[in-house]
Amino acid sequence: MMAWQVTKPGPLTTRPLRPVTRPVPEPGPGEVLIAVSVCAVCRTDLHLVEGDLPPRRPGTVPGHEVVGRVVGHGPGAGRLPLGARVGVAWLRWTCGECRYCRAGAENLCPRSRYTGWDADGGYAEYLTAPEDFVYLLPEGYPDEELAPLLCAGIIGYRALRRALLPPAGRLGIYGFGASAHLTAQVALAEGATVHVLTRSAQARRLALDLGAASAGSAYDRPPEPLDAAILFAPVGELVPVALEALDAGGTLAIAGIHLTDVPPLNYQRHLFRERTLRSVTANTRTDGQEFLDFAGRHRLVVVTTPYPLTAADQALGDLAADRVHGVAVLRVATDPSPDAVSPRG
């Protein structure tokens, strides 16, 4: 099969992502083999390729927003039938035994593993995944629109919940890319007033088209105090900007896995009057299922830019340069029938 692997992390100009030919993987105990249809391109992939996110294994295949069809079962798997359309997300495995897992916070499991980081992901024609961490997907969406829901959507959903937005509250969204444009729609559907702050003029137009009450530049003050805010842009300088925009008792949630250094905060300007700063770490399967159920009930507008699998390096370059409208999605020309690979279960 064709795949892309991270050779030596570094700037994109050094070509750290290289195409390779590999055998189709064999599903292990409890795993399914999936023929990839599409895989969305996430900023986390860019952090891994460039080395901001230290690699955990050599030659990793990135990609953790995967839509495909089940074409094989490993020993002990079988809940998902052959041919089922499924999704593979960032969270790949948790121990189920630690105090975090037992408390329903499996996203904090110290032994957790992640797709496209600890194990090969979806920049490939096939991948394997633990069946218990694979999602059945809602109907009513083409594959290309489902892929971004599996990370951008799920993480945005968790960030929205972490921001503690009250009913009919005022939400500020800083940065308006893949995750933010989905999160805004969830908030709007739940009755919030949404203000978007982003450097991209194109993104500001999209925000207004989706129903945002206002759209300004990233460092602008929103037109009214905010009950909650989410920082999607990986820019630490925006943390005090967003905190200062909060009303008393407001909460800022930082959604990214990577953030540049946060400048010093002034207690009176940024934190006093019980303003709260919270981080977001991965997601639980419950988050994922709740969000996908929401997407099944509310038809979300998912803006994508397609690329062939052979242009994965170009897609990452365009993402880094903010040239992608919506979400970059890799199209994989894989035969989704079980007969296309050797029989497996």
Coordinates of C-alpha atoms in Angstrom, one line a residue:
M1 CA 0.0 0.0 0.0
M2 CA 1.0 3.6 -0.4
A3 CA 1.6 5.7 2.8
W4 CA 3.4 8.8 4.1
Q5 CA 5.8 8.6 7.0
V6 CA 7.6 11.1 9.1
T7 CA 11.3 10.5 8.5
K8 CA 13.1 13.2 10.5
P9 CA 10.9 15.9 12.0
G10 CA 11.8 19.4 10.9
P11 CA 10.7 22.4 8.8
L12 CA 8.6 21.5 5.8
T13 CA 11.4 22.8 3.5
T14 CA 13.5 19.7 4.6
R15 CA 10.7 17.3 3.4
P16 CA 10.2 15.5 6.7
L17 CA 7.2 13.7 5.3
R18 CA 8.0 11.2 2.6
P19 CA 5.9 8.7 0.6
V20 CA 6.7 5.0 1.1
T21 CA 5.3 1.6 0.0
R22 CA 4.4 -0.7 2.9
P23 CA 2.7 -4.0 3.4
V24 CA -1.0 -3.8 4.3
P25 CA -1.0 -4.1 8.1
E26 CA -2.5 -7.1 9.9
P27 CA -5.1 -6.4 12.6
G28 CA -4.0 -7.6 16.0
P29 CA -6.2 -8.9 18.9
G30 CA -9.3 -6.8 19.2
E31 CA -8.4 -4.7 16.2
V32 CA -10.1 -4.1 12.8
L33 CA -8.5 -3.5 9.4
I34 CA -9.9 -0.4 7.7
A35 CA -9.7 0.6 4.0
V36 CA -9.2 4.3 4.2
S37 CA -11.6 6.5 2.1
V38 CA -10.5 9.9 3.4
C39 CA -8.3 11.4 6.1
A40 CA -8.5 15.0 7.2
V41 CA -5.3 17.0 7.7
C42 CA -5.0 18.4 11.3
R43 CA -2.7 21.0 12.7
T44 CA -1.5 18.4 15.1
D45 CA -0.1 16.5 12.1
L46 CA 1.8 19.6 11.2
H47 CA 3.2 19.8 14.8
L48 CA 4.3 16.2 14.6
V49 CA 5.9 16.6 11.2
E50 CA 7.8 19.8 12.1
G51 CA 8.8 18.4 15.5
D52 CA 6.8 20.7 17.8
L53 CA 5.2 17.5 19.0
P54 CA 8.1 15.1 19.7
P55 CA 7.7 11.8 17.8
R56 CA 7.1 8.7 19.9
R57 CA 8.3 6.2 17.3
P58 CA 10.4 6.3 14.0
G59 CA 8.6 6.4 10.7
T60 CA 5.1 7.2 12.0
V61 CA 2.3 7.5 9.5
P62 CA 0.3 10.6 10.6
G63 CA -3.4 11.1 10.4
H64 CA -6.2 10.7 12.9
E65 CA -9.4 11.9 11.2
V66 CA -10.0 8.8 9.2
V67 CA -13.1 7.6 7.5
G68 CA -13.2 4.1 5.9
R69 CA -14.8 0.7 5.7
V70 CA -14.1 -2.3 7.8
V71 CA -12.4 -5.0 5.7
G72 CA -11.0 -7.4 8.3
H73 CA -11.1 -8.5 11.9
G74 CA -8.3 -9.5 14.3
P75 CA -8.8 -12.2 16.9
G76 CA -11.6 -11.2 19.3
A77 CA -13.0 -8.4 17.1
G78 CA -16.4 -8.6 15.4
R79 CA -18.7 -5.9 16.8
L80 CA -18.3 -3.9 13.6
P81 CA -19.4 -5.8 10.6
L82 CA -17.4 -6.0 7.4
G83 CA -18.3 -3.1 5.1
A84 CA -19.4 -0.8 8.0
R85 CA -18.5 2.9 7.5
V86 CA -16.4 3.9 10.5
G87 CA -14.2 6.6 11.9
V88 CA -10.9 6.5 13.6
A89 CA -10.0 9.5 15.8
W90 CA -7.0 10.8 17.9
L91 CA -7.6 8.7 21.0
R92 CA -6.5 5.1 20.2
W93 CA -6.3 3.3 23.5
T94 CA -6.5 3.8 27.2
C95 CA -5.7 1.4 30.0
G96 CA -9.2 1.3 31.6
E97 CA -7.6 0.7 35.0
C98 CA -6.0 4.0 36.3
R99 CA -7.9 6.4 38.5
Y100 CA -8.5 8.7 35.5
C101 CA -10.1 6.0 33.5
R102 CA -12.2 4.8 36.4
A103 CA -13.4 8.4 37.0
G104 CA -14.5 8.9 33.4
A105 CA -11.5 11.0 32.5
E106 CA -9.7 8.6 30.1
N107 CA -8.3 11.5 28.2
L108 CA -5.9 12.0 31.1
C109 CA -4.8 8.3 31.2
P110 CA -1.0 8.3 31.6
R111 CA -0.8 5.2 29.4
S112 CA -3.0 6.5 26.6
R113 CA -2.0 6.1 23.0
Y114 CA -2.9 8.1 20.0
T115 CA -3.6 7.5 16.3
G116 CA -0.9 8.9 14.0
W117 CA 1.5 9.4 17.0
D118 CA 1.9 6.1 18.9
A119 CA 0.6 4.0 16.0
D120 CA 0.3 4.5 12.2
G121 CA -2.6 6.7 11.1
G122 CA -4.6 7.5 8.0
Y123 CA -2.1 9.0 5.6
A124 CA -2.3 5.6 4.0
E125 CA -4.5 3.3 2.1
Y126 CA -5.1 1.0 5.1
L127 CA -4.8 1.2 8.9
T128 CA -5.6 -0.9 11.9
A129 CA -7.3 0.3 15.1
P130 CA -8.7 -1.1 18.3
E131 CA -12.4 -1.9 17.6
D132 CA -13.5 -0.4 21.0
F133 CA -12.1 3.0 19.9
V134 CA -13.7 3.1 16.4
Y135 CA -16.9 5.0 15.8
L136 CA -19.9 4.2 13.7
L137 CA -20.7 7.3 11.8
P138 CA -23.9 9.3 11.3
E139 CA -25.8 9.1 8.0
G140 CA -26.4 12.1 5.8
Y141 CA -22.8 13.2 5.2
P142 CA -20.3 12.2 2.5
D143 CA -17.1 10.7 3.7
E144 CA -15.2 13.9 3.0
E145 CA -17.4 15.9 5.4
L146 CA -17.3 13.3 8.1
A147 CA -13.5 13.2 8.4
P148 CA -13.1 16.6 10.1
L149 CA -15.7 15.7 12.7
L150 CA -13.4 13.1 14.1
C151 CA -10.8 15.6 15.6
A152 CA -11.7 19.1 14.7
G153 CA -15.3 18.5 15.7
I154 CA -14.7 16.3 18.8
I155 CA -12.0 18.5 20.3
G156 CA -14.0 21.6 19.6
Y157 CA -17.0 20.0 21.3
R158 CA -14.9 19.2 24.4
A159 CA -13.4 22.7 24.4
L160 CA -16.9 24.2 24.3
R161 CA -17.9 22.1 27.3
R162 CA -14.7 23.1 29.1
A163 CA -15.5 26.7 28.5
L164 CA -18.6 26.5 30.6
L165 CA -20.7 28.6 28.3
P166 CA -24.0 29.3 30.1
P167 CA -27.4 29.0 28.3
A168 CA -27.8 31.8 25.7
G169 CA -24.3 33.0 26.6
R170 CA -21.8 35.1 24.7
L171 CA -19.0 33.1 23.3
G172 CA -15.7 34.4 21.8
I173 CA -13.8 32.2 19.4
Y174 CA -10.1 33.1 18.7
G175 CA -8.9 31.5 15.4
F176 CA -11.4 30.2 12.9
G177 CA -10.1 27.1 11.2
A178 CA -11.1 23.5 11.0
S179 CA -12.3 23.0 14.6
A180 CA -13.6 26.5 15.3
H181 CA -16.0 26.6 12.3
L182 CA -17.7 23.4 13.6
T183 CA -17.7 24.5 17.3
A184 CA -19.4 27.7 16.4
Q185 CA -22.2 25.8 14.8
V186 CA -22.7 23.7 17.9
A187 CA -22.8 26.9 20.1
L188 CA -25.2 28.6 17.7
A189 CA -27.5 25.6 17.6
E190 CA -27.6 25.7 21.4
G191 CA -28.6 29.4 21.4
A192 CA -25.3 31.2 22.0
T193 CA -24.2 34.5 20.6
V194 CA -20.9 33.9 18.9
H195 CA -18.2 36.5 18.2
V196 CA -15.2 35.4 16.1
L197 CA -11.7 36.9 16.3
T198 CA -9.3 35.8 13.6
R199 CA -6.6 37.2 11.4
S200 CA -8.0 35.7 8.2
A201 CA -10.4 37.8 6.2
Q202 CA -11.7 34.7 4.5
A203 CA -12.4 33.1 7.8
R204 CA -14.2 36.2 9.1
R205 CA -16.5 36.0 6.0
L206 CA -17.2 32.3 6.7
A207 CA -18.0 33.0 10.4
L208 CA -20.6 35.6 9.4
D209 CA -22.0 33.3 6.8
L210 CA -22.5 30.6 9.5
G211 CA -24.3 33.0 11.8
A212 CA -21.7 34.7 14.0
A213 CA -22.9 38.0 15.5
S214 CA -19.5 39.6 14.7
A215 CA -16.1 38.8 13.2
G216 CA -13.1 40.9 13.9
S217 CA -9.3 40.7 13.9
A218 CA -7.6 38.4 16.4
Y219 CA -6.5 41.2 18.7
D220 CA -9.7 43.2 18.5
R221 CA -12.0 43.7 21.5
P222 CA -15.3 41.9 20.9
P223 CA -18.4 44.2 20.8
E224 CA -19.6 42.9 24.2
P225 CA -18.1 41.2 27.2
L226 CA -17.8 37.4 26.9
D227 CA -19.2 34.7 29.1
A228 CA -16.8 32.2 27.7
A229 CA -14.1 32.0 25.1
I230 CA -12.1 29.3 23.2
L231 CA -8.6 29.8 21.9
F232 CA -8.0 27.7 18.8
A233 CA -5.1 29.6 17.4
P234 CA -1.8 28.2 18.8
V235 CA -0.7 31.7 19.8
G236 CA 0.2 32.2 23.4
E237 CA 0.0 36.0 23.0
L238 CA -3.7 35.7 22.6
V239 CA -4.3 34.3 26.1
P240 CA -4.2 37.7 27.9
V241 CA -6.2 39.2 25.0
A242 CA -9.0 36.6 25.4
L243 CA -8.9 36.8 29.2
E244 CA -9.3 40.5 29.2
A245 CA -12.4 40.2 27.0
L246 CA -14.2 38.0 29.5
D247 CA -16.9 39.3 31.7
A248 CA -16.8 38.6 35.4
G249 CA -16.9 34.8 36.1
G250 CA -16.0 34.0 32.5
T251 CA -13.9 31.0 31.3
L252 CA -11.3 30.7 28.6
A253 CA -10.6 27.2 27.3
I254 CA -7.4 26.6 25.3
A255 CA -8.1 23.9 22.7
G256 CA -4.8 23.2 21.1
I257 CA -2.2 20.5 21.9
H258 CA 0.6 23.0 21.3
L259 CA 0.8 26.7 22.2
T260 CA 3.5 29.2 22.0
D261 CA 4.7 30.8 25.2
V262 CA 2.1 32.8 27.2
P263 CA 3.3 36.3 28.1
P264 CA 3.0 37.4 31.8
L265 CA -0.5 37.9 33.0
N266 CA -1.7 40.9 35.1
Y267 CA -3.9 39.7 37.9
Q268 CA -6.2 42.7 37.9
R269 CA -6.7 42.9 34.1
H270 CA -6.7 39.2 33.2
L271 CA -7.8 37.0 36.2
F272 CA -9.5 39.0 38.9
R273 CA -13.3 38.8 39.3
E274 CA -13.2 35.1 39.1
R275 CA -12.1 34.7 35.4
T276 CA -10.9 31.1 34.8
L277 CA -8.3 29.7 32.4
R278 CA -8.6 26.0 31.5
S279 CA -6.7 23.7 29.1
V280 CA -8.1 20.9 27.0
T281 CA -6.4 17.6 26.7
A282 CA -7.6 15.1 24.0
N283 CA -11.1 13.8 24.5
T284 CA -13.0 10.8 25.9
R285 CA -15.0 8.4 23.8
T286 CA -18.0 9.9 25.5
D287 CA -17.1 13.3 24.0
G288 CA -16.8 11.7 20.6
Q289 CA -20.1 9.8 20.7
E290 CA -22.0 12.8 22.1
F291 CA -20.6 15.1 19.3
L292 CA -21.3 12.5 16.5
D293 CA -24.8 12.1 17.9
F294 CA -25.2 15.9 17.8
A295 CA -24.0 15.9 14.2
G296 CA -26.5 13.2 13.4
R297 CA -29.4 15.4 14.7
H298 CA -28.1 18.8 13.4
R299 CA -26.7 18.9 9.8
L300 CA -23.5 20.8 10.2
V301 CA -21.9 22.8 7.4
V302 CA -18.4 21.2 6.9
V303 CA -16.1 23.3 4.6
T304 CA -13.4 21.2 3.1
T305 CA -10.6 21.4 0.5
P306 CA -9.8 18.1 -1.2
Y307 CA -6.3 16.8 -2.0
P308 CA -5.3 13.4 -3.4
L309 CA -3.3 11.2 -1.0
T310 CA -0.3 11.7 -3.2
A311 CA -0.4 15.4 -2.3
A312 CA -0.3 15.1 1.5
D313 CA 2.9 17.2 1.7
Q314 CA 1.3 19.9 -0.3
A315 CA -1.8 19.9 2.0
L316 CA 0.4 20.3 5.1
G317 CA 2.3 23.1 3.4
D318 CA -1.0 24.9 2.5
L319 CA -2.2 24.4 6.1
A320 CA 1.0 25.9 7.5
A321 CA 0.6 28.9 5.2
D322 CA -3.1 29.4 6.0
R323 CA -4.0 28.7 2.3
V324 CA -6.7 26.0 3.2
H325 CA -10.3 27.0 3.1
G326 CA -12.0 25.0 5.8
V327 CA -10.4 21.6 6.3
A328 CA -7.9 19.9 4.0
V329 CA -9.0 16.3 3.3
L330 CA -6.9 13.6 1.7
R331 CA -8.9 11.4 -0.8
V332 CA -7.6 7.8 -0.8
A333 CA -8.5 5.7 -3.8
T334 CA -8.8 2.4 -1.8
D335 CA -11.1 -0.5 -2.7
P336 CA -13.3 -0.8 0.4
S337 CA -14.4 -4.4 -0.3
P338 CA -13.0 -7.2 1.9
D339 CA -12.1 -9.1 -1.2
A340 CA -9.5 -6.4 -2.1
V341 CA -7.2 -7.7 0.7
S342 CA -6.3 -11.1 2.0
P343 CA -9.0 -12.7 4.1
R344 CA -8.8 -11.7 7.7
G345 CA -11.5 -12.9 10.0

